[in-house]
PDB file of N, CA and C in Angstrom:
ATOM      1  N   VAL A   1     -10.244  -3.493  -0.882  1.00  0.00           N
ATOM      2  CA  VAL A   1      -9.904  -3.749  -2.258  1.00  0.00           C
ATOM      3  C   VAL A   1     -10.933  -4.740  -2.803  1.00  0.00           C
ATOM      4  N   LEU A   2     -11.499  -4.421  -3.938  1.00  0.00           N
ATOM      5  CA  LEU A   2     -12.433  -5.326  -4.586  1.00  0.00           C
ATOM      6  C   LEU A   2     -11.630  -6.446  -5.247  1.00  0.00           C
ATOM      7  N   SER A   3     -11.887  -7.669  -4.858  1.00  0.00           N
ATOM      8  CA  SER A   3     -11.105  -8.821  -5.318  1.00  0.00           C
ATOM      9  C   SER A   3     -11.985  -9.816  -6.040  1.00  0.00           C
ATOM     10  N   SER A   4     -11.415 -10.446  -7.065  1.00  0.00           N
ATOM     11  CA  SER A   4     -12.146 -11.489  -7.790  1.00  0.00           C
ATOM     12  C   SER A   4     -11.870 -12.843  -7.144  1.00  0.00           C
ATOM     13  N   TRP A   5     -12.850 -13.721  -7.240  1.00  0.00           N
ATOM     14  CA  TRP A   5     -12.750 -15.062  -6.675  1.00  0.00           C
ATOM     15  C   TRP A   5     -12.873 -16.088  -7.784  1.00  0.00           C
ATOM     16  N   LEU A   6     -12.388 -17.297  -7.524  1.00  0.00           N
ATOM     17  CA  LEU A   6     -12.374 -18.340  -8.547  1.00  0.00           C
ATOM     18  C   LEU A   6     -13.765 -18.702  -9.048  1.00  0.00           C
ATOM     19  N   ASP A   7     -14.797 -18.505  -8.241  1.00  0.00           N
ATOM     20  CA  ASP A   7     -16.154 -18.861  -8.673  1.00  0.00           C
ATOM     21  C   ASP A   7     -16.820 -17.740  -9.473  1.00  0.00           C
ATOM     22  N   GLY A   8     -16.042 -16.698  -9.838  1.00  0.00           N
ATOM     23  CA  GLY A   8     -16.570 -15.618 -10.652  1.00  0.00           C
ATOM     24  C   GLY A   8     -17.189 -14.476  -9.865  1.00  0.00           C
ATOM     25  N   ARG A   9     -17.239 -14.588  -8.541  1.00  0.00           N
ATOM     26  CA  ARG A   9     -17.796 -13.505  -7.723  1.00  0.00           C
ATOM     27  C   ARG A   9     -16.710 -12.490  -7.391  1.00  0.00           C
ATOM     28  N   TYR A  10     -17.156 -11.355  -6.885  1.00  0.00           N
ATOM     29  CA  TYR A  10     -16.272 -10.309  -6.385  1.00  0.00           C
ATOM     30  C   TYR A  10     -16.668 -10.001  -4.956  1.00  0.00           C
ATOM     31  N   LYS A  11     -15.683  -9.692  -4.131  1.00  0.00           N
ATOM     32  CA  LYS A  11     -16.003  -9.231  -2.785  1.00  0.00           C
ATOM     33  C   LYS A  11     -14.866  -8.355  -2.275  1.00  0.00           C
ATOM     34  N   PHE A  12     -15.202  -7.504  -1.296  1.00  0.00           N
ATOM     35  CA  PHE A  12     -14.209  -6.605  -0.730  1.00  0.00           C
ATOM     36  C   PHE A  12     -13.387  -7.321   0.328  1.00  0.00           C
ATOM     37  N   GLU A  13     -12.087  -7.093   0.278  1.00  0.00           N
ATOM     38  CA  GLU A  13     -11.148  -7.639   1.250  1.00  0.00           C
ATOM     39  C   GLU A  13     -10.269  -6.499   1.761  1.00  0.00           C
ATOM     40  N   ASP A  14      -9.708  -6.661   2.959  1.00  0.00           N
ATOM     41  CA  ASP A  14      -8.775  -5.678   3.470  1.00  0.00           C
ATOM     42  C   ASP A  14      -7.677  -6.387   4.239  1.00  0.00           C
ATOM     43  N   GLY A  15      -6.725  -5.629   4.716  1.00  0.00           N
ATOM     44  CA  GLY A  15      -5.640  -6.196   5.502  1.00  0.00           C
ATOM     45  C   GLY A  15      -4.328  -6.188   4.745  1.00  0.00           C
ATOM     46  N   THR A  16      -3.323  -6.756   5.390  1.00  0.00           N
ATOM     47  CA  THR A  16      -1.981  -6.716   4.810  1.00  0.00           C
ATOM     48  C   THR A  16      -1.880  -7.497   3.510  1.00  0.00           C
ATOM     49  N   SER A  17      -2.672  -8.531   3.335  1.00  0.00           N
ATOM     50  CA  SER A  17      -2.626  -9.290   2.081  1.00  0.00           C
ATOM     51  C   SER A  17      -3.043  -8.434   0.899  1.00  0.00           C
ATOM     52  N   MET A  18      -3.933  -7.494   1.141  1.00  0.00           N
ATOM     53  CA  MET A  18      -4.385  -6.600   0.077  1.00  0.00           C
ATOM     54  C   MET A  18      -3.436  -5.412  -0.086  1.00  0.00           C
ATOM     55  N   ALA A  19      -2.858  -4.936   0.999  1.00  0.00           N
ATOM     56  CA  ALA A  19      -2.013  -3.740   0.958  1.00  0.00           C
ATOM     57  C   ALA A  19      -0.602  -4.028   0.457  1.00  0.00           C
ATOM     58  N   ALA A  20      -0.070  -5.187   0.767  1.00  0.00           N
ATOM     59  CA  ALA A  20       1.333  -5.484   0.454  1.00  0.00           C
ATOM     60  C   ALA A  20       1.687  -5.305  -1.021  1.00  0.00           C
ATOM     61  N   PRO A  21       0.887  -5.783  -1.970  1.00  0.00           N
ATOM     62  CA  PRO A  21       1.253  -5.575  -3.377  1.00  0.00           C
ATOM     63  C   PRO A  21       1.274  -4.097  -3.776  1.00  0.00           C
ATOM     64  N   HIS A  22       0.383  -3.306  -3.209  1.00  0.00           N
ATOM     65  CA  HIS A  22       0.345  -1.879  -3.520  1.00  0.00           C
ATOM     66  C   HIS A  22       1.583  -1.177  -2.971  1.00  0.00           C
ATOM     67  N   VAL A  23       1.944  -1.494  -1.738  1.00  0.00           N
ATOM     68  CA  VAL A  23       3.124  -0.878  -1.120  1.00  0.00           C
ATOM     69  C   VAL A  23       4.386  -1.311  -1.860  1.00  0.00           C
ATOM     70  N   ALA A  24       4.467  -2.571  -2.243  1.00  0.00           N
ATOM     71  CA  ALA A  24       5.635  -3.055  -2.989  1.00  0.00           C
ATOM     72  C   ALA A  24       5.758  -2.340  -4.332  1.00  0.00           C
ATOM     73  N   GLY A  25       4.624  -2.104  -4.992  1.00  0.00           N
ATOM     74  CA  GLY A  25       4.647  -1.390  -6.267  1.00  0.00           C
ATOM     75  C   GLY A  25       5.115   0.039  -6.114  1.00  0.00           C
ATOM     76  N   VAL A  26       4.622   0.734  -5.093  1.00  0.00           N
ATOM     77  CA  VAL A  26       5.059   2.109  -4.847  1.00  0.00           C
ATOM     78  C   VAL A  26       6.544   2.125  -4.470  1.00  0.00           C
ATOM     79  N   ALA A  27       6.990   1.166  -3.681  1.00  0.00           N
ATOM     80  CA  ALA A  27       8.409   1.088  -3.322  1.00  0.00           C
ATOM     81  C   ALA A  27       9.271   0.925  -4.574  1.00  0.00           C
ATOM     82  N   ALA A  28       8.826   0.113  -5.508  1.00  0.00           N
ATOM     83  CA  ALA A  28       9.576  -0.076  -6.755  1.00  0.00           C
ATOM     84  C   ALA A  28       9.625   1.223  -7.559  1.00  0.00           C
ATOM     85  N   LEU A  29       8.506   1.946  -7.618  1.00  0.00           N
ATOM     86  CA  LEU A  29       8.485   3.229  -8.327  1.00  0.00           C
ATOM     87  C   LEU A  29       9.422   4.242  -7.663  1.00  0.00           C
ATOM     88  N   LEU A  30       9.406   4.282  -6.335  1.00  0.00           N
ATOM     89  CA  LEU A  30      10.284   5.196  -5.608  1.00  0.00           C
ATOM     90  C   LEU A  30      11.756   4.849  -5.832  1.00  0.00           C
ATOM     91  N   ALA A  31      12.070   3.558  -5.823  1.00  0.00           N
ATOM     92  CA  ALA A  31      13.449   3.111  -6.045  1.00  0.00           C
ATOM     93  C   ALA A  31      13.914   3.474  -7.448  1.00  0.00           C
ATOM     94  N   GLN A  32      13.012   3.364  -8.419  1.00  0.00           N
ATOM     95  CA  GLN A  32      13.365   3.704  -9.802  1.00  0.00           C
ATOM     96  C   GLN A  32      13.524   5.214  -9.971  1.00  0.00           C
ATOM     97  N   ALA A  33      12.648   5.989  -9.319  1.00  0.00           N
ATOM     98  CA  ALA A  33      12.669   7.443  -9.477  1.00  0.00           C
ATOM     99  C   ALA A  33      13.897   8.078  -8.816  1.00  0.00           C
ATOM    100  N   ASN A  34      14.342   7.519  -7.696  1.00  0.00           N
ATOM    101  CA  ASN A  34      15.478   8.095  -6.977  1.00  0.00           C
ATOM    102  C   ASN A  34      16.271   6.983  -6.296  1.00  0.00           C
ATOM    103  N   PRO A  35      17.068   6.266  -7.054  1.00  0.00           N
ATOM    104  CA  PRO A  35      17.768   5.094  -6.513  1.00  0.00           C
ATOM    105  C   PRO A  35      18.679   5.390  -5.325  1.00  0.00           C
ATOM    106  N   ASP A  36      19.362   6.542  -5.334  1.00  0.00           N
ATOM    107  CA  ASP A  36      20.288   6.847  -4.240  1.00  0.00           C
ATOM    108  C   ASP A  36      19.556   7.065  -2.922  1.00  0.00           C
ATOM    109  N   ALA A  37      18.477   7.847  -2.955  1.00  0.00           N
ATOM    110  CA  ALA A  37      17.700   8.104  -1.734  1.00  0.00           C
ATOM    111  C   ALA A  37      17.067   6.817  -1.226  1.00  0.00           C
ATOM    112  N   TYR A  38      16.551   6.014  -2.143  1.00  0.00           N
ATOM    113  CA  TYR A  38      15.913   4.765  -1.744  1.00  0.00           C
ATOM    114  C   TYR A  38      16.934   3.810  -1.123  1.00  0.00           C
ATOM    115  N   ALA A  39      18.106   3.703  -1.729  1.00  0.00           N
ATOM    116  CA  ALA A  39      19.138   2.798  -1.214  1.00  0.00           C
ATOM    117  C   ALA A  39      19.601   3.227   0.174  1.00  0.00           C
ATOM    118  N   ALA A  40      19.663   4.542   0.420  1.00  0.00           N
ATOM    119  CA  ALA A  40      20.127   5.049   1.705  1.00  0.00           C
ATOM    120  C   ALA A  40      19.103   4.827   2.816  1.00  0.00           C
ATOM    121  N   ASP A  41      17.809   4.903   2.485  1.00  0.00           N
ATOM    122  CA  ASP A  41      16.756   4.801   3.508  1.00  0.00           C
ATOM    123  C   ASP A  41      15.463   4.282   2.886  1.00  0.00           C
ATOM    124  N   PRO A  42      15.408   2.987   2.532  1.00  0.00           N
ATOM    125  CA  PRO A  42      14.213   2.474   1.844  1.00  0.00           C
ATOM    126  C   PRO A  42      12.930   2.603   2.661  1.00  0.00           C
ATOM    127  N   PHE A  43      12.975   2.297   3.942  1.00  0.00           N
ATOM    128  CA  PHE A  43      11.781   2.366   4.775  1.00  0.00           C
ATOM    129  C   PHE A  43      11.293   3.808   4.903  1.00  0.00           C
ATOM    130  N   GLY A  44      12.208   4.719   5.172  1.00  0.00           N
ATOM    131  CA  GLY A  44      11.850   6.129   5.296  1.00  0.00           C
ATOM    132  C   GLY A  44      11.321   6.702   3.990  1.00  0.00           C
ATOM    133  N   THR A  45      11.898   6.282   2.875  1.00  0.00           N
ATOM    134  CA  THR A  45      11.449   6.757   1.566  1.00  0.00           C
ATOM    135  C   THR A  45      10.000   6.348   1.327  1.00  0.00           C
ATOM    136  N   VAL A  46       9.659   5.122   1.668  1.00  0.00           N
ATOM    137  CA  VAL A  46       8.281   4.651   1.505  1.00  0.00           C
ATOM    138  C   VAL A  46       7.357   5.378   2.476  1.00  0.00           C
ATOM    139  N   LEU A  47       7.784   5.543   3.717  1.00  0.00           N
ATOM    140  CA  LEU A  47       6.937   6.235   4.702  1.00  0.00           C
ATOM    141  C   LEU A  47       6.642   7.676   4.298  1.00  0.00           C
ATOM    142  N   ARG A  48       7.580   8.327   3.621  1.00  0.00           N
ATOM    143  CA  ARG A  48       7.339   9.704   3.185  1.00  0.00           C
ATOM    144  C   ARG A  48       6.297   9.771   2.070  1.00  0.00           C
ATOM    145  N   ALA A  49       5.976   8.659   1.452  1.00  0.00           N
ATOM    146  CA  ALA A  49       4.945   8.614   0.410  1.00  0.00           C
ATOM    147  C   ALA A  49       3.553   8.375   1.001  1.00  0.00           C
ATOM    148  N   VAL A  50       3.482   8.253   2.331  1.00  0.00           N
ATOM    149  CA  VAL A  50       2.212   7.971   3.006  1.00  0.00           C
ATOM    150  C   VAL A  50       1.589   9.261   3.532  1.00  0.00           C
ATOM    151  N   LYS A  51       0.309   9.449   3.252  1.00  0.00           N
ATOM    152  CA  LYS A  51      -0.454  10.553   3.835  1.00  0.00           C
ATOM    153  C   LYS A  51      -1.169   9.979   5.058  1.00  0.00           C
ATOM    154  N   LYS A  52      -0.865  10.540   6.212  1.00  0.00           N
ATOM    155  CA  LYS A  52      -1.471  10.064   7.462  1.00  0.00           C
ATOM    156  C   LYS A  52      -2.978  10.316   7.450  1.00  0.00           C
ATOM    157  N   LEU A  53      -3.716   9.396   8.025  1.00  0.00           N
ATOM    158  CA  LEU A  53      -5.162   9.534   8.153  1.00  0.00           C
ATOM    159  C   LEU A  53      -5.491   9.848   9.599  1.00  0.00           C
ATOM    160  N   SER A  54      -6.131  10.973   9.822  1.00  0.00           N
ATOM    161  CA  SER A  54      -6.515  11.292  11.196  1.00  0.00           C
ATOM    162  C   SER A  54      -7.726  10.453  11.580  1.00  0.00           C
ATOM    163  N   GLY A  55      -7.696   9.916  12.760  1.00  0.00           N
ATOM    164  CA  GLY A  55      -8.804   9.118  13.255  1.00  0.00           C
ATOM    165  C   GLY A  55      -8.910   7.730  12.649  1.00  0.00           C
ATOM    166  N   ALA A  56      -7.889   7.295  11.917  1.00  0.00           N
ATOM    167  CA  ALA A  56      -7.937   5.960  11.312  1.00  0.00           C
ATOM    168  C   ALA A  56      -7.844   4.897  12.395  1.00  0.00           C
ATOM    169  N   ARG A  57      -8.583   3.825  12.195  1.00  0.00           N
ATOM    170  CA  ARG A  57      -8.482   2.705  13.125  1.00  0.00           C
ATOM    171  C   ARG A  57      -7.082   2.121  13.036  1.00  0.00           C
ATOM    172  N   ARG A  58      -6.549   1.719  14.149  1.00  0.00           N
ATOM    173  CA  ARG A  58      -5.191   1.176  14.192  1.00  0.00           C
ATOM    174  C   ARG A  58      -5.046  -0.071  13.321  1.00  0.00           C
ATOM    175  N   ASP A  59      -6.073  -0.900  13.250  1.00  0.00           N
ATOM    176  CA  ASP A  59      -5.978  -2.147  12.487  1.00  0.00           C
ATOM    177  C   ASP A  59      -6.133  -1.918  10.983  1.00  0.00           C
ATOM    178  N   VAL A  60      -6.480  -0.709  10.569  1.00  0.00           N
ATOM    179  CA  VAL A  60      -6.645  -0.427   9.141  1.00  0.00           C
ATOM    180  C   VAL A  60      -5.350   0.061   8.525  1.00  0.00           C
ATOM    181  N   GLY A  61      -4.527   0.733   9.282  1.00  0.00           N
ATOM    182  CA  GLY A  61      -3.252   1.211   8.766  1.00  0.00           C
ATOM    183  C   GLY A  61      -3.015   2.655   9.133  1.00  0.00           C
ATOM    184  N   ALA A  62      -1.870   3.136   8.733  1.00  0.00           N
ATOM    185  CA  ALA A  62      -1.450   4.474   9.133  1.00  0.00           C
ATOM    186  C   ALA A  62      -1.881   5.544   8.140  1.00  0.00           C
ATOM    187  N   GLY A  63      -2.204   5.168   6.922  1.00  0.00           N
ATOM    188  CA  GLY A  63      -2.544   6.192   5.940  1.00  0.00           C
ATOM    189  C   GLY A  63      -2.737   5.625   4.563  1.00  0.00           C
ATOM    190  N   ILE A  64      -2.638   6.533   3.588  1.00  0.00           N
ATOM    191  CA  ILE A  64      -2.804   6.182   2.181  1.00  0.00           C
ATOM    192  C   ILE A  64      -1.456   6.399   1.504  1.00  0.00           C
ATOM    193  N   ILE A  65      -0.996   5.423   0.750  1.00  0.00           N
ATOM    194  CA  ILE A  65       0.295   5.549   0.075  1.00  0.00           C
ATOM    195  C   ILE A  65       0.062   6.077  -1.332  1.00  0.00           C
ATOM    196  N   PHE A  66       0.927   7.003  -1.741  1.00  0.00           N
ATOM    197  CA  PHE A  66       0.815   7.635  -3.050  1.00  0.00           C
ATOM    198  C   PHE A  66       2.063   7.341  -3.877  1.00  0.00           C
ATOM    199  N   ALA A  67       1.851   6.995  -5.125  1.00  0.00           N
ATOM    200  CA  ALA A  67       2.974   6.813  -6.050  1.00  0.00           C
ATOM    201  C   ALA A  67       3.404   8.182  -6.567  1.00  0.00           C
ATOM    202  N   PRO A  68       4.689   8.381  -6.783  1.00  0.00           N
ATOM    203  CA  PRO A  68       5.177   9.680  -7.297  1.00  0.00           C
ATOM    204  C   PRO A  68       4.728   9.911  -8.735  1.00  0.00           C
TER     205      PRO A  68
END
């Protein structure tokens, strides 16, 4: 994720600090789109929005999350 810094520069960052806001946003969209399914299985609902990446490094993550 391209991130801005206080000194006006930009640099690429990765990891859970960068991914967490994106996953939280998609989770909120999923909860709004189908509240009953999300309430019954929030973790599974979010995981079903993930496209698995073949050959992805384990430390990078399991896939790409898509908003509905």
